Coordinates of C-alpha atoms in Angstrom, one line a residue:
X5 CA 0.1 0.1 -0.1
X6 CA 1.3 3.4 -1.1
X7 CA 1.4 6.2 1.9
X8 CA 0.7 9.6 0.1
X9 CA 3.6 11.9 1.2
X10 CA 4.2 15.7 0.9
X11 CA 7.8 16.9 -0.1
X12 CA 8.5 19.9 2.2
X13 CA 11.4 21.7 3.8
X14 CA 11.3 21.1 7.6
X15 CA 10.4 24.7 8.1
X16 CA 7.7 24.3 5.6
X17 CA 6.1 21.3 7.4
X18 CA 6.3 23.1 10.8
X19 CA 4.2 25.9 9.3
X20 CA 1.8 23.7 7.5
X21 CA 1.3 21.4 10.6
X22 CA 0.6 24.6 12.8
X23 CA -1.8 25.7 10.2
X24 CA -3.9 22.7 10.6
X25 CA -4.3 22.6 14.2
X26 CA -8.0 23.7 15.6
X27 CA -9.9 24.1 18.6
X28 CA -13.2 25.4 19.8
X29 CA -14.0 28.8 21.5
X30 CA -17.8 29.3 22.3
X31 CA -18.9 26.5 19.9
X32 CA -16.9 27.8 17.1
X33 CA -14.0 26.1 15.4
X34 CA -10.9 28.5 15.3
X35 CA -7.5 28.0 14.8
X36 CA -5.4 26.9 17.6
X37 CA -2.6 29.0 16.5
X38 CA -3.9 32.4 16.0
X39 CA -0.7 33.9 14.6
X40 CA 3.2 34.3 15.0
X41 CA 5.1 37.1 16.3
X42 CA 8.5 37.3 14.5
X43 CA 11.7 39.1 14.3
X44 CA 13.8 37.7 11.6
X45 CA 17.6 37.2 11.5
X46 CA 19.9 35.1 9.4
X47 CA 18.7 31.9 11.7
X48 CA 15.2 31.9 10.5
X49 CA 14.7 34.6 7.6
X50 CA 15.6 32.4 4.7
X51 CA 13.7 29.3 5.2
X52 CA 11.2 30.1 8.1
X53 CA 9.8 33.3 6.7
X54 CA 9.7 31.7 3.4
X55 CA 7.2 29.2 4.8
X56 CA 5.5 31.9 6.8
X57 CA 5.0 34.3 3.9
X58 CA 3.1 31.9 1.8
X59 CA 0.2 31.2 4.7
X60 CA -0.5 35.1 5.6
X61 CA -4.3 34.6 5.5
X62 CA -4.2 31.5 7.5
X63 CA -1.8 32.2 10.0
X64 CA -0.8 36.1 10.1
X65 CA 2.9 37.3 11.1
X66 CA 3.4 40.4 13.1
X67 CA 6.4 42.1 13.1
X68 CA 7.9 42.6 16.7
X69 CA 10.2 45.2 17.9
X70 CA 11.7 43.3 20.6
X71 CA 12.0 39.6 21.1
X72 CA 11.0 39.6 24.8
X73 CA 8.0 41.9 24.3
X74 CA 6.6 40.2 21.4
X75 CA 6.8 36.8 23.3
X76 CA 4.9 38.9 26.5
X77 CA 2.4 39.9 23.9
X78 CA 1.9 36.3 23.1
X79 CA 1.3 35.5 26.7
X80 CA -1.1 38.3 27.1
X81 CA -3.2 36.9 24.4
X82 CA -3.1 33.4 25.9
X83 CA -4.1 35.0 29.1
X84 CA -7.0 36.9 27.6
X85 CA -8.1 33.7 25.7
X86 CA -8.0 31.6 28.9
X87 CA -5.6 29.2 27.5
X88 CA -7.9 28.4 24.4
X89 CA -5.8 29.8 21.7
X90 CA -2.0 30.1 21.4
X91 CA 0.4 32.5 19.6
X92 CA 3.8 31.5 18.4
X93 CA 7.0 33.9 18.9
X94 CA 9.7 33.3 16.3
X95 CA 13.4 34.5 16.5
X96 CA 16.8 34.1 15.0
X97 CA 19.7 32.4 16.6
X98 CA 21.8 34.0 19.5
X99 CA 20.7 37.3 21.3
X100 CA 17.3 37.0 19.5
X101 CA 16.6 33.7 21.2
X102 CA 18.0 34.6 24.4
X103 CA 15.8 37.8 24.6
X104 CA 12.9 35.3 25.1
X105 CA 14.0 33.7 28.0
X106 CA 12.6 36.2 30.5
X107 CA 9.1 35.9 28.6
X108 CA 9.5 31.9 28.9
X109 CA 9.8 32.5 32.6
X110 CA 6.8 34.4 32.7
X111 CA 4.7 31.8 30.8
X112 CA 6.4 29.2 33.1
X113 CA 5.5 30.8 36.4
X114 CA 2.1 31.6 35.2
X115 CA 1.3 28.2 33.7
X116 CA 0.3 29.6 30.1
X117 CA 0.9 28.4 26.7
X118 CA 3.0 30.2 24.3
X119 CA 5.1 28.3 21.5
X120 CA 8.7 29.7 21.2
X121 CA 10.5 29.0 18.0
X122 CA 14.4 29.9 17.6
X123 CA 17.0 29.4 15.0
X124 CA 19.9 27.3 15.9
X125 CA 23.4 26.5 14.8
X126 CA 24.3 23.9 12.0
X127 CA 23.5 20.4 12.8
X128 CA 26.3 19.6 10.3
X129 CA 28.9 22.0 12.2
X130 CA 30.4 22.1 9.0
X131 CA 30.6 26.2 9.0
X132 CA 31.2 26.3 12.7
X133 CA 31.6 28.8 14.5
X134 CA 28.6 30.6 12.8
X135 CA 27.6 34.1 13.4
X136 CA 26.2 34.6 17.1
X137 CA 27.2 31.2 17.9
X138 CA 28.6 30.9 21.6
X139 CA 30.8 27.8 21.8
X140 CA 31.3 25.4 24.6
X141 CA 34.6 24.1 24.4
X142 CA 33.7 20.7 26.0
X143 CA 30.3 20.2 24.8
X144 CA 29.7 21.2 21.0
X145 CA 26.0 20.1 21.2
X146 CA 25.4 23.2 23.6
X147 CA 24.0 26.2 22.4
X148 CA 22.2 29.4 24.0
X149 CA 18.9 27.7 23.2
X150 CA 19.9 25.2 26.3
X151 CA 19.0 28.3 28.5
X152 CA 15.2 27.8 27.9
X153 CA 15.3 24.1 29.5
X154 CA 14.7 25.8 33.0
X155 CA 11.8 27.9 32.0
X156 CA 9.5 25.8 29.5
X157 CA 7.8 22.8 29.8
X158 CA 8.6 21.1 26.7
X159 CA 12.0 21.4 25.0
X160 CA 13.3 20.1 21.6
X161 CA 16.0 20.7 18.9
X162 CA 15.4 19.5 15.4
X163 CA 18.3 18.3 13.7
X164 CA 16.5 15.8 11.3
X165 CA 13.5 16.9 9.5
X166 CA 11.6 13.9 10.4
X167 CA 11.7 14.5 14.3
X168 CA 8.8 17.2 13.4
X169 CA 6.6 14.2 13.4
X170 CA 7.0 13.1 17.0
X171 CA 7.9 16.8 18.5
X172 CA 5.2 18.8 17.2
X173 CA 2.4 16.9 18.7
X174 CA 3.9 16.5 22.0
X175 CA 4.8 20.2 22.1
X176 CA 0.9 21.1 21.5
X177 CA -0.3 18.4 24.0
X178 CA 2.0 19.9 26.7
X179 CA 0.5 23.3 26.3
X180 CA -3.0 22.3 26.2
X181 CA -2.7 20.1 29.3
X182 CA -4.1 21.7 32.2
X183 CA -1.9 19.9 34.7
X184 CA 1.4 20.6 32.6
X185 CA 0.3 23.6 30.8
X186 CA 3.1 26.2 30.0
X187 CA 5.6 27.3 27.2
X188 CA 7.0 25.1 24.8
X189 CA 10.4 25.7 22.8
X190 CA 11.7 24.3 19.7
X191 CA 14.9 25.0 18.3
X192 CA 15.6 24.8 14.6
X193 CA 19.1 23.9 13.3
X194 CA 19.6 26.3 10.4
X195 CA 20.6 23.7 7.7
X196 CA 18.0 21.5 8.9
X197 CA 15.1 24.0 8.0
X198 CA 16.2 23.8 4.2
X199 CA 16.2 20.1 4.0
X200 CA 13.1 18.4 2.2
X201 CA 11.5 15.2 3.3
X202 CA 8.7 13.2 2.3
X203 CA 6.2 13.9 5.1
X204 CA 3.0 11.4 5.5
X205 CA 0.0 13.6 4.2
X206 CA -1.8 12.4 7.2
X207 CA 0.4 14.4 9.6
X208 CA -1.3 17.3 7.9
X209 CA -4.8 16.6 8.2
X210 CA -7.0 19.2 10.3
X211 CA -7.1 18.2 13.8
X212 CA -9.4 19.8 16.5
X213 CA -7.9 19.7 19.8
X214 CA -9.9 19.6 23.1
X215 CA -8.8 21.0 26.4
X216 CA -9.1 17.8 28.7
X217 CA -11.0 17.7 31.9
X218 CA -9.5 15.2 34.0
X219 CA -11.7 14.0 36.8
X220 CA -10.6 13.6 40.4
X221 CA -10.4 10.2 42.4
X222 CA -13.7 9.2 44.0
X223 CA -11.8 8.5 47.2
X224 CA -10.3 12.0 47.3
X225 CA -13.4 13.7 46.6
X226 CA -15.1 11.9 49.4
X227 CA -12.4 12.5 51.8
X228 CA -12.7 16.0 51.0
X229 CA -16.3 16.2 51.7
X230 CA -16.1 14.5 55.0
X231 CA -13.6 17.1 56.3
X232 CA -15.6 20.3 54.6
X233 CA -18.6 19.0 56.3
X234 CA -17.1 19.4 59.7
X235 CA -16.1 22.9 58.9
X236 CA -17.7 25.7 61.1
X237 CA -15.7 28.6 59.3
X238 CA -14.9 27.3 55.8
X239 CA -13.1 29.4 53.2
X240 CA -12.7 28.9 49.3
X241 CA -9.7 30.7 47.7
X242 CA -10.2 30.9 43.9
X243 CA -7.2 30.9 42.1
X244 CA -6.4 31.3 38.3
X245 CA -7.2 27.6 37.5
X246 CA -10.9 28.4 38.1
X247 CA -10.5 31.1 35.3
X248 CA -8.9 28.7 33.1
X249 CA -11.3 25.9 33.5
X250 CA -14.0 28.2 32.7
X251 CA -15.6 27.3 36.2
X252 CA -16.3 30.7 37.4
X253 CA -20.3 30.5 37.6
X254 CA -20.3 26.8 38.9
X255 CA -17.9 28.2 41.7
X256 CA -20.2 31.0 42.3
X257 CA -23.3 28.7 42.5
X258 CA -21.5 26.0 45.0
X259 CA -20.2 28.9 47.2
X260 CA -23.8 30.3 47.4
X261 CA -25.4 26.9 48.1
X262 CA -23.1 26.1 50.8
X263 CA -22.6 29.3 52.4
X264 CA -19.0 29.7 51.9
X265 CA -17.3 33.1 51.3
X266 CA -14.8 33.2 48.3
X267 CA -11.4 35.1 48.3
X268 CA -9.4 35.4 45.4
X269 CA -5.5 35.1 44.4
X270 CA -4.2 37.7 41.9
X271 CA -4.5 35.2 39.2
X272 CA -8.0 34.5 40.5
X273 CA -9.2 37.9 40.8
X274 CA -12.1 38.5 38.0
X275 CA -13.7 35.0 38.3
X276 CA -16.4 36.8 40.3
X277 CA -17.4 40.4 40.0
X278 CA -16.5 42.8 42.8
X279 CA -20.3 42.9 44.2
X280 CA -20.9 39.3 43.8
X281 CA -22.8 38.2 46.9
X282 CA -20.2 35.6 47.9
X283 CA -16.9 37.6 46.9
X284 CA -15.0 38.7 50.0
X285 CA -11.9 40.4 48.3
X286 CA -8.4 39.4 47.5
X287 CA -6.1 37.7 50.0
X288 CA -2.7 38.0 51.1
X289 CA 0.1 40.6 51.0
X290 CA -1.8 42.6 48.3
X291 CA -5.1 41.6 49.6
X292 CA -8.3 43.0 51.7
X293 CA -8.7 43.1 55.2
X294 CA -12.0 41.2 54.8
X295 CA -10.1 38.4 53.1
X296 CA -7.3 38.3 55.5
X297 CA -9.6 38.2 58.6
X298 CA -11.6 35.5 57.1
X299 CA -8.4 33.6 56.3
X300 CA -6.9 34.0 59.8
X301 CA -10.3 32.6 61.4
X302 CA -10.7 29.6 58.7
X303 CA -10.8 26.2 60.2
X304 CA -11.0 24.6 56.6
X305 CA -9.7 26.2 53.5
X306 CA -10.8 24.9 50.2
X307 CA -8.2 26.2 47.7
X308 CA -9.1 25.8 44.1
X309 CA -6.8 26.1 41.2
X310 CA -3.9 27.9 43.1
X311 CA -0.4 27.3 43.5
X312 CA -0.4 29.3 46.9
X313 CA 2.3 31.5 46.2
X314 CA 3.9 33.6 49.2
X315 CA 1.9 36.7 48.2
X316 CA -1.5 34.5 48.5
X317 CA -0.4 33.0 51.9
X318 CA 1.4 35.6 53.4
X319 CA 4.4 33.6 53.3
X320 CA 2.4 31.1 55.1
X321 CA 1.5 33.6 58.0
X322 CA -2.0 34.3 56.7
X323 CA -3.9 31.1 58.3
X324 CA -4.2 29.7 61.9
X325 CA -1.7 26.6 62.3
X326 CA -4.8 24.4 62.9
X327 CA -6.5 25.3 59.7
X328 CA -6.7 22.3 57.3
X329 CA -6.5 22.7 53.5
X330 CA -8.3 20.9 50.7
X331 CA -6.4 21.5 47.6
X332 CA -8.2 21.0 44.3
X333 CA -5.7 21.3 41.3
X334 CA -5.3 19.8 38.0
X335 CA -1.4 19.7 38.7
X336 CA -0.4 16.9 41.2
X337 CA 2.5 19.3 42.3
X338 CA 0.5 22.3 43.4
X339 CA -2.5 19.9 44.9
X340 CA -0.1 18.3 47.5
X341 CA 1.6 21.4 49.0
X342 CA 1.5 22.0 52.9
X343 CA 0.3 18.5 53.6
X344 CA -3.2 19.6 52.0
X345 CA -5.6 16.9 51.3
X346 CA -5.2 16.8 47.8
X347 CA -7.8 16.3 45.1
X348 CA -6.0 16.2 41.6
X349 CA -8.6 17.1 38.9
X350 CA -10.1 19.8 36.8
X351 CA -11.6 22.8 38.8
X352 CA -15.1 22.5 37.3
X353 CA -15.3 18.8 37.3
X354 CA -14.3 18.7 41.1
X355 CA -16.6 21.3 42.2
X356 CA -19.5 19.3 40.8
X357 CA -18.5 16.1 42.2
X358 CA -17.6 17.7 45.7
X359 CA -21.2 19.2 45.5
X360 CA -22.6 15.8 44.9
X361 CA -20.7 14.3 47.8
X362 CA -21.4 17.1 50.4
X363 CA -25.0 16.2 51.0
X364 CA -26.9 18.8 52.8
X365 CA -24.1 20.5 54.5
X366 CA -24.2 24.4 54.7
X367 CA -22.0 26.7 56.9
X368 CA -24.0 28.8 59.5
X369 CA -25.6 31.5 57.9
X370 CA -23.9 34.0 60.4
X371 CA -20.4 32.8 58.7
X372 CA -21.5 34.5 55.5
X373 CA -23.0 37.5 57.1
X374 CA -19.7 38.2 58.8
X375 CA -17.9 38.1 55.5
X376 CA -20.3 40.5 53.8
X377 CA -19.9 42.8 56.9
X378 CA -16.0 42.6 56.7
X379 CA -16.2 43.1 52.9
X380 CA -18.5 46.0 53.1
X381 CA -15.8 47.9 55.6
X382 CA -13.3 47.1 53.1
X383 CA -15.2 48.5 50.2
X384 CA -15.6 51.8 52.6
X385 CA -12.2 51.7 53.1
X386 CA -11.4 51.7 49.5
X387 CA -13.9 54.4 48.8
X388 CA -11.8 56.7 51.4
X389 CA -8.7 55.9 49.8
X390 CA -9.8 56.6 46.3
X391 CA -11.8 59.7 47.1
X392 CA -11.2 62.4 44.6
X393 CA -9.3 65.6 46.1
X394 CA -7.6 68.5 44.9
X395 CA -4.1 67.2 46.2
X396 CA -1.5 68.3 43.6
X397 CA -0.2 64.7 43.4
X398 CA -2.7 61.9 43.6
X399 CA -1.8 58.7 45.1
X400 CA -2.0 55.4 43.0
X401 CA -5.4 54.6 44.9
X402 CA -7.0 57.7 43.5
X403 CA -5.6 57.1 39.9
X404 CA -7.0 53.5 40.3
X405 CA -10.5 54.9 41.4
X406 CA -10.6 57.2 38.5
X407 CA -9.6 54.6 36.0
X408 CA -12.3 52.0 37.3
X409 CA -15.2 54.6 37.3
X410 CA -14.5 55.2 33.7
X411 CA -13.7 51.7 32.5
X412 CA -16.5 50.0 30.6
X413 CA -17.4 46.7 31.9
X414 CA -16.1 44.9 29.2
X415 CA -12.6 46.7 29.4
X416 CA -9.6 44.8 30.7
X417 CA -7.2 46.0 33.3
X418 CA -3.5 44.9 32.7
X419 CA -0.8 45.6 35.3
X420 CA 2.2 43.6 36.5
X421 CA 5.3 44.6 38.4
X422 CA 6.0 47.6 40.7
X423 CA 3.8 49.4 42.7
X424 CA 0.4 48.9 40.5
X425 CA -0.2 45.1 41.3
X426 CA -0.9 45.9 44.9
X427 CA -3.2 48.8 44.1
X428 CA -5.2 47.5 41.5
X429 CA -5.5 44.0 43.4
X430 CA -6.9 45.9 46.1
X431 CA -8.7 48.6 44.6
X432 CA -9.9 47.7 40.9
X433 CA -13.6 46.7 41.3
X434 CA -14.4 44.0 38.4
X435 CA -17.5 44.7 36.6
X436 CA -17.4 42.1 34.3
X437 CA -15.7 38.5 34.9
X438 CA -12.3 37.7 33.2
X439 CA -11.4 41.4 32.6
X440 CA -8.4 41.9 34.9
X441 CA -4.9 40.9 34.1
X442 CA -2.1 41.2 36.7
X443 CA 0.9 39.4 35.9
X444 CA 2.5 38.7 39.4
X445 CA 3.5 35.2 39.0
X446 CA 6.8 36.3 37.6
X447 CA 6.1 40.0 38.5
X448 CA 8.1 40.8 35.2
X449 CA 8.4 44.6 34.4
X450 CA 7.7 45.3 30.8
X451 CA 4.8 42.8 30.8
X452 CA 2.2 45.5 30.8
X453 CA 2.3 47.3 27.3
X454 CA 3.3 44.0 25.2
X455 CA 0.5 42.2 27.0
X456 CA -1.9 45.2 26.0
X457 CA -0.9 44.4 22.4
X458 CA -1.6 40.8 22.7
X459 CA -5.1 41.2 24.6
X460 CA -6.0 43.8 22.2
X461 CA -5.7 41.1 19.3
X462 CA -7.6 38.4 21.6
X463 CA -10.4 40.6 22.1
X464 CA -11.3 40.7 18.6
X465 CA -12.2 37.1 18.0
X466 CA -14.3 34.4 19.9
X467 CA -14.0 34.3 23.7
X468 CA -12.6 37.9 23.9
X469 CA -14.8 40.6 25.9
X470 CA -14.7 43.0 23.0
X471 CA -13.4 45.8 25.2
X472 CA -10.3 48.0 25.4
X473 CA -7.1 46.8 27.4
X474 CA -6.3 49.6 30.0
X475 CA -2.8 49.4 30.9
X476 CA -1.5 50.9 34.1
X477 CA 2.3 51.0 35.0
X478 CA 4.8 53.1 36.5
X479 CA 7.5 55.2 35.0
X480 CA 10.2 52.7 35.8
X481 CA 8.3 50.0 33.8
X482 CA 7.7 52.4 31.1
X483 CA 11.5 53.1 30.7
X484 CA 12.2 49.5 30.8
X485 CA 9.7 48.1 28.1
X486 CA 7.6 50.5 25.9
X487 CA 8.4 49.5 22.2
X488 CA 4.9 48.0 21.8
X489 CA 3.2 51.2 21.8
X490 CA 4.8 51.6 18.3
X491 CA 3.6 47.9 17.5
X492 CA 0.0 48.3 18.6
X493 CA -0.2 51.9 16.8
X494 CA 1.2 50.2 13.7
X495 CA -1.0 47.4 13.5
X496 CA -4.0 49.5 14.6
X497 CA -4.8 47.8 17.8
X498 CA -6.6 49.6 20.6
X499 CA -5.5 50.1 24.2
X500 CA -5.2 53.0 26.7
X501 CA -2.0 53.0 28.6
X502 CA -1.7 55.3 32.1
X503 CA 1.7 56.0 33.1
X504 CA 1.9 57.0 36.9
X505 CA 5.2 59.3 37.2
X506 CA 6.4 58.9 40.7
X507 CA 10.0 59.6 40.1
X508 CA 11.7 56.0 39.8
X509 CA 11.0 52.6 41.2
X510 CA 8.7 53.9 44.1
X511 CA 7.5 50.6 45.4
X512 CA 11.0 48.8 46.0
X513 CA 12.1 52.1 47.6
X514 CA 9.1 51.5 49.9
X515 CA 10.3 47.9 50.6
X516 CA 13.7 49.0 51.0
X517 CA 13.0 51.6 53.4
X518 CA 10.5 49.7 55.5
X519 CA 13.4 47.0 56.0
X520 CA 15.5 49.8 57.3
X521 CA 17.9 50.4 54.3
X522 CA 17.9 54.5 53.5
X523 CA 16.6 55.2 50.1
X524 CA 19.4 54.4 47.6
X525 CA 19.3 53.9 43.8
X526 CA 15.7 53.5 43.5
X527 CA 13.8 57.1 43.3
X528 CA 15.6 59.1 40.9
X529 CA 16.4 61.7 43.7
X530 CA 18.3 58.9 45.5
X531 CA 20.5 57.6 42.5
X532 CA 23.7 58.6 41.3
X533 CA 22.8 61.4 38.9
X534 CA 24.3 64.9 37.7
X535 CA 21.6 67.0 39.5
X536 CA 20.2 65.1 42.3
X537 CA 17.9 68.2 43.2
X538 CA 16.5 68.6 39.8
X539 CA 16.7 65.0 38.0
X540 CA 16.0 64.6 34.4
X541 CA 12.4 63.5 33.7
X542 CA 11.0 62.0 30.6
X543 CA 7.8 63.6 28.9
X544 CA 6.0 60.6 28.5
X545 CA 3.2 62.1 26.4
X546 CA 5.7 63.4 23.8
X547 CA 7.5 60.3 23.8
X548 CA 4.4 58.2 23.2
X549 CA 3.4 60.5 20.6
X550 CA 6.7 60.1 18.7
X551 CA 5.7 56.1 18.3
X552 CA 2.2 57.0 17.0
X553 CA 0.1 57.2 20.0
X554 CA -2.5 59.8 21.0
X555 CA -1.1 61.2 24.1
X556 CA -1.5 64.0 27.0
X557 CA -0.4 64.6 30.3
X558 CA -3.3 64.9 33.1
X559 CA -2.5 67.6 35.6
X560 CA -5.0 66.5 38.1
X561 CA -7.5 63.8 38.7
X562 CA -10.3 65.8 37.0
X563 CA -8.2 65.9 34.0
X564 CA -7.3 62.2 34.2
X565 CA -11.2 61.7 34.0
X566 CA -11.7 63.8 31.1
X567 CA -8.5 62.0 29.3
X568 CA -9.8 58.8 29.9
X569 CA -13.1 59.8 28.5
X570 CA -11.3 61.1 25.5
X571 CA -9.3 57.9 25.2
X572 CA -12.2 55.9 25.2
X573 CA -13.1 57.6 21.8
X574 CA -9.8 57.1 20.0
X575 CA -8.7 54.6 17.8
X576 CA -5.2 53.0 18.1
X577 CA -3.2 53.7 21.1
X578 CA -3.5 56.4 23.7
X579 CA -1.2 57.3 26.5
X580 CA -1.9 59.3 29.3
X581 CA 0.8 60.5 32.0
X582 CA 0.1 61.7 35.6
X583 CA 2.6 62.5 38.3
X584 CA 1.5 60.4 41.3
X585 CA 2.6 60.1 44.7
X586 CA 5.8 57.6 45.5
X587 CA 4.9 57.7 49.3
X588 CA 1.1 56.8 49.5
X589 CA -0.2 53.3 49.4
X590 CA -3.4 51.3 50.5
X591 CA -2.1 49.7 53.7
X592 CA -2.0 46.2 53.9
X593 CA -2.3 43.9 56.9
X594 CA -0.3 40.5 56.0
X595 CA 3.3 39.7 56.3
X596 CA 5.9 39.0 53.6
X597 CA 9.1 37.0 54.4
X598 CA 12.1 38.6 52.8
X599 CA 15.7 38.5 53.7
X600 CA 17.0 41.3 56.1
X601 CA 20.5 41.5 57.3
X602 CA 21.2 39.7 60.6
X603 CA 24.2 42.1 61.2
X604 CA 23.9 45.8 60.3
X605 CA 25.5 49.1 61.3
X606 CA 22.1 50.7 60.7
X607 CA 19.9 50.7 63.7
X608 CA 16.7 50.9 61.5
X609 CA 17.8 47.5 59.7
X610 CA 18.3 45.9 63.1
X611 CA 14.7 46.8 64.2
X612 CA 13.6 45.7 61.0
X613 CA 15.5 42.3 61.4
X614 CA 13.8 41.6 64.7
X615 CA 10.3 42.2 63.4
X616 CA 11.1 40.0 60.7
X617 CA 12.1 37.2 63.0
X618 CA 8.6 37.6 64.8
X619 CA 7.0 37.0 61.2
X620 CA 8.9 33.8 60.4
X621 CA 7.6 32.7 64.2
X622 CA 4.3 33.0 62.8
X623 CA 4.8 30.7 59.9
X624 CA 3.2 27.4 59.2
X625 CA 6.5 25.5 58.6
X626 CA 5.5 23.1 55.7
X627 CA 2.1 22.1 57.2

């Protein structure tokens, strides 16, 4: 029997395969790979670009300005699509590839799918050393692409064209696996890209991928139900896994039926709207007084779809040592943390089965009423911090309040590192589910604007909110990575960028001084510059205008509100800058474990060390 084959170069076969992978979103069949962000160099321009050029109508290629930022844009896209569609980021070899390593770390920490493709050195080694090759004297197989191994879920280097037949399906399955989800990396040897091979035609047949929903072990569910049924003060922590499982409505129903308050992690924020009857606020270091009070008193904590990072747990000081944990997670690694009663399975399926196993259990009505009272107090506290005043330099909280009031329900707030995560996690009142993206798994400065570009692309198709990304960041982050203002302006994608100009790296200055170290090298006024009294400032509005954005500087909160209304009517990118206070923050009431010198000449550091030791005394040590 003759097997039908197609003679294609390795690069052509790779692209043809990607074009024939599909998924379903809201009942509509859509391409699994929605597009490619690419910067071409000698390691991919002659072969990979040739293959991509022929499929522009099926797999559009978007020109990046920076390899890291275009991969971050792909991550923002995946987040907005709730892991249902994937973007590709393609680079040449050497520095282009290495620029994506940071973005791979973001995807890895946040359990998000992105396909990273980079050129590699020659499999034949005949022209070695080639341009941009880093040579390892004792291991000629080692290239810079090996640096990705610590920050991806799947890694491969293609040195023979037929290796694609095994590698590509494994890469896709990894990225779509709820338990193993994360970035995949494939390195393409330069000479192998050009080699033709007779690929079986069946390899390119269209395939519709389904996101699996692993069901939990029955005995584990029964054990979880028995433990939860004994709870007097139960608490649900809703993590990002709830959103990626599309379990938001089911969780809300379950919590209301059982009388259990729901608090949220940073990744989980937005599963419920701010004023949902069971919502009790964000938990942890950048959380609410309401959620943290409930956590401290909880006897049974049902953690769903969260990896329980230190900002959620207050470095494991947020809970009573007697509290018992039930951890529901698709990933076994996350489910077994801190000796939790682990239930390994999809969030939606597990909530259903746990509900069936619970019988008539419902927490005392007074417990939910206390949660509502605490949350109302928190809401009032937010109102006070966000109250509009005529202060010449507004606080972050006041800026957040203005943006939140003007934002439409379908608009998505995007933030990442610096001072904004704490302020928006605490103060952004989510109006529609899944309209909040704060990247704080990797706390990557530079994610924000790039993610806004990717999010804007995601809003256009099935599963998108149809709203406009509102990107909030500080001046330090803006200076670190802003080139995708130009990218989005160039491609016509809409977003609003609000730059809070507080004169440097304000939040890390806050931590530095809180732990006793004098302000040093963070704020512009405290670093080594020519004129410390009059540091050079960037005109962010003019800078953004030079990259094709609509832009203006807001001089007050009233001016900011007017500027936001103006921005909502603009096409393309709008950038608004506003001077903001580097010293005013919404206070937190959870602890964080960081290293503080055990010996210091500063009395303030010695005092901070003593306080840090008290924090560590309150930690749950592994249990």
